[in-house]
Amino acid sequence: MHLSSAGLDKIEPRGFPNIEAKCFASNRQVHAKILQDNLTNPCVRLSATDAAFLYSETASGPMHISSVFVVAGELTYERFFQHFAQRMHLLPTYKRKIAMVPVG
C-alpha cells in the first residue's frame, strides 16, 4: 500500500509546540516555552553524568565547571570573543537548553 493512498502522507510530525515546561537552573524552576519540531530540533536525553551534575547542583554547591586562561601578551576582550564566536557553530551542544519532558 502506498503512503498517500492510506492518508499517511498528511500526518504531521509530533513535536511540542507551545508547551510550557519547567526548566531547572541553579535549583530554581524557571518557566520556558518550548517551540520545537522533532525533525529540525530533536530532544536529546542527557547522559547519566550530565544528569548527575544537574540534579546535584544547589545554590550553595554549584556543580558547573569553569577554566582560567593565562596568556602571554595582549589579548583584548574583542579578540577573545571573536575567537570563540567563530567556532561556536562547531559545538552545537552549547546552544541546547535543558527542559523537563512533558508527562515526566
PDB file of C-alpha atoms in Angstrom:
ATOM      1  CA  MET A   1       0.000   0.000   0.000  1.00  0.00           C
ATOM      2  CA  HIS A   2       1.309   3.463  -0.866  1.00  0.00           C
ATOM      3  CA  LEU A   3       1.500   6.025   1.937  1.00  0.00           C
ATOM      4  CA  SER A   4      -0.606   8.606   0.097  1.00  0.00           C
ATOM      5  CA  SER A   5      -3.427   6.130  -0.541  1.00  0.00           C
ATOM      6  CA  ALA A   6      -3.610   5.413   3.195  1.00  0.00           C
ATOM      7  CA  GLY A   7      -3.622   9.126   4.013  1.00  0.00           C
ATOM      8  CA  LEU A   8      -0.319   8.809   5.857  1.00  0.00           C
ATOM      9  CA  ASP A   9       1.399  11.450   3.765  1.00  0.00           C
ATOM     10  CA  LYS A  10      -0.687  14.118   5.537  1.00  0.00           C
ATOM     11  CA  ILE A  11       0.357  13.183   9.070  1.00  0.00           C
ATOM     12  CA  GLU A  12       2.465  15.902  10.622  1.00  0.00           C
ATOM     13  CA  PRO A  13       5.423  15.031  12.847  1.00  0.00           C
ATOM     14  CA  ARG A  14       4.792  15.123  16.565  1.00  0.00           C
ATOM     15  CA  GLY A  15       6.515  17.984  18.288  1.00  0.00           C
ATOM     16  CA  PHE A  16       5.865  20.022  21.383  1.00  0.00           C
ATOM     17  CA  PRO A  17       4.644  23.358  20.003  1.00  0.00           C
ATOM     18  CA  ASN A  18       3.770  25.999  22.582  1.00  0.00           C
ATOM     19  CA  ILE A  19       4.098  23.688  25.579  1.00  0.00           C
ATOM     20  CA  GLU A  20       5.068  25.431  28.764  1.00  0.00           C
ATOM     21  CA  ALA A  21       7.728  23.451  30.581  1.00  0.00           C
ATOM     22  CA  LYS A  22       9.752  23.946  33.717  1.00  0.00           C
ATOM     23  CA  CYS A  23      13.486  24.223  33.250  1.00  0.00           C
ATOM     24  CA  PHE A  24      15.968  23.941  36.063  1.00  0.00           C
ATOM     25  CA  ALA A  25      18.785  26.415  36.652  1.00  0.00           C
ATOM     26  CA  SER A  26      20.687  26.577  39.955  1.00  0.00           C
ATOM     27  CA  ASN A  27      17.981  24.507  41.666  1.00  0.00           C
ATOM     28  CA  ARG A  28      15.232  27.031  40.790  1.00  0.00           C
ATOM     29  CA  GLN A  29      12.362  26.408  38.446  1.00  0.00           C
ATOM     30  CA  VAL A  30      12.131  28.779  35.519  1.00  0.00           C
ATOM     31  CA  HIS A  31       9.269  28.730  33.042  1.00  0.00           C
ATOM     32  CA  ALA A  32      10.260  28.417  29.403  1.00  0.00           C
ATOM     33  CA  LYS A  33       8.378  27.991  26.161  1.00  0.00           C
ATOM     34  CA  ILE A  34       9.379  25.004  24.067  1.00  0.00           C
ATOM     35  CA  LEU A  35       8.828  25.749  20.394  1.00  0.00           C
ATOM     36  CA  GLN A  36      10.261  22.855  18.517  1.00  0.00           C
ATOM     37  CA  ASP A  37       9.723  20.390  15.756  1.00  0.00           C
ATOM     38  CA  ASN A  38      11.164  16.924  16.253  1.00  0.00           C
ATOM     39  CA  LEU A  39      12.545  16.929  12.712  1.00  0.00           C
ATOM     40  CA  THR A  40      14.509  20.175  12.967  1.00  0.00           C
ATOM     41  CA  ASN A  41      15.213  20.396  16.700  1.00  0.00           C
ATOM     42  CA  PRO A  42      15.113  16.940  18.283  1.00  0.00           C
ATOM     43  CA  CYS A  43      15.089  16.317  22.011  1.00  0.00           C
ATOM     44  CA  VAL A  44      18.267  14.651  23.199  1.00  0.00           C
ATOM     45  CA  ARG A  45      18.398  12.803  26.520  1.00  0.00           C
ATOM     46  CA  LEU A  46      21.117  13.897  28.944  1.00  0.00           C
ATOM     47  CA  SER A  47      23.919  11.477  29.640  1.00  0.00           C
ATOM     48  CA  ALA A  48      23.994   9.942  33.123  1.00  0.00           C
ATOM     49  CA  THR A  49      26.963  12.129  34.057  1.00  0.00           C
ATOM     50  CA  ASP A  50      25.276  15.335  32.868  1.00  0.00           C
ATOM     51  CA  ALA A  51      22.048  14.422  34.691  1.00  0.00           C
ATOM     52  CA  ALA A  52      24.008  13.729  37.902  1.00  0.00           C
ATOM     53  CA  PHE A  53      25.660  17.159  37.709  1.00  0.00           C
ATOM     54  CA  LEU A  54      22.307  18.838  37.018  1.00  0.00           C
ATOM     55  CA  TYR A  55      20.434  17.192  39.890  1.00  0.00           C
ATOM     56  CA  SER A  56      23.366  17.597  42.332  1.00  0.00           C
ATOM     57  CA  GLU A  57      23.642  21.345  41.815  1.00  0.00           C
ATOM     58  CA  THR A  58      22.406  23.626  44.589  1.00  0.00           C
ATOM     59  CA  ALA A  59      22.714  27.343  45.262  1.00  0.00           C
ATOM     60  CA  SER A  60      25.409  26.679  47.880  1.00  0.00           C
ATOM     61  CA  GLY A  61      27.203  23.960  45.897  1.00  0.00           C
ATOM     62  CA  PRO A  62      27.354  24.782  42.190  1.00  0.00           C
ATOM     63  CA  MET A  63      28.414  21.841  40.013  1.00  0.00           C
ATOM     64  CA  HIS A  64      29.344  23.720  36.845  1.00  0.00           C
ATOM     65  CA  ILE A  65      32.977  23.764  35.776  1.00  0.00           C
ATOM     66  CA  SER A  66      34.997  26.721  34.566  1.00  0.00           C
ATOM     67  CA  SER A  67      38.529  27.397  33.380  1.00  0.00           C
ATOM     68  CA  VAL A  68      41.064  30.168  33.669  1.00  0.00           C
ATOM     69  CA  PHE A  69      43.333  31.129  30.782  1.00  0.00           C
ATOM     70  CA  VAL A  70      46.734  32.659  31.431  1.00  0.00           C
ATOM     71  CA  VAL A  71      48.082  34.202  28.241  1.00  0.00           C
ATOM     72  CA  ALA A  72      51.312  35.977  27.473  1.00  0.00           C
ATOM     73  CA  GLY A  73      50.973  39.206  25.584  1.00  0.00           C
ATOM     74  CA  GLU A  74      47.933  41.322  24.931  1.00  0.00           C
ATOM     75  CA  LEU A  75      44.566  39.671  24.430  1.00  0.00           C
ATOM     76  CA  THR A  76      41.642  42.052  24.222  1.00  0.00           C
ATOM     77  CA  TYR A  77      38.104  41.077  25.074  1.00  0.00           C
ATOM     78  CA  GLU A  78      37.094  41.655  21.437  1.00  0.00           C
ATOM     79  CA  ARG A  79      39.739  39.219  20.119  1.00  0.00           C
ATOM     80  CA  PHE A  80      38.839  36.673  22.791  1.00  0.00           C
ATOM     81  CA  PHE A  81      35.106  36.950  21.993  1.00  0.00           C
ATOM     82  CA  GLN A  82      35.696  36.786  18.236  1.00  0.00           C
ATOM     83  CA  HIS A  83      37.871  33.681  18.624  1.00  0.00           C
ATOM     84  CA  PHE A  84      35.058  31.743  20.332  1.00  0.00           C
ATOM     85  CA  ALA A  85      32.231  33.257  18.268  1.00  0.00           C
ATOM     86  CA  GLN A  86      33.840  31.958  15.075  1.00  0.00           C
ATOM     87  CA  ARG A  87      33.939  28.419  16.480  1.00  0.00           C
ATOM     88  CA  MET A  88      30.588  28.097  18.296  1.00  0.00           C
ATOM     89  CA  HIS A  89      28.949  26.512  15.245  1.00  0.00           C
ATOM     90  CA  LEU A  90      31.316  23.557  15.767  1.00  0.00           C
ATOM     91  CA  LEU A  91      29.804  22.892  19.216  1.00  0.00           C
ATOM     92  CA  PRO A  92      26.006  22.656  18.835  1.00  0.00           C
ATOM     93  CA  THR A  93      25.728  21.193  22.356  1.00  0.00           C
ATOM     94  CA  TYR A  94      26.363  24.653  23.827  1.00  0.00           C
ATOM     95  CA  LYS A  95      23.245  26.009  22.100  1.00  0.00           C
ATOM     96  CA  ARG A  96      20.885  23.456  23.675  1.00  0.00           C
ATOM     97  CA  LYS A  97      18.592  24.214  26.601  1.00  0.00           C
ATOM     98  CA  ILE A  98      17.561  21.930  29.437  1.00  0.00           C
ATOM     99  CA  ALA A  99      13.818  21.247  29.591  1.00  0.00           C
ATOM    100  CA  MET A 100      11.718  18.802  31.543  1.00  0.00           C
ATOM    101  CA  VAL A 101       9.867  16.447  29.229  1.00  0.00           C
ATOM    102  CA  PRO A 102       6.071  16.529  29.173  1.00  0.00           C
ATOM    103  CA  VAL A 103       4.467  13.745  31.222  1.00  0.00           C
ATOM    104  CA  GLY A 104       7.663  13.335  33.279  1.00  0.00           C
TER     105      GLY A 104
END
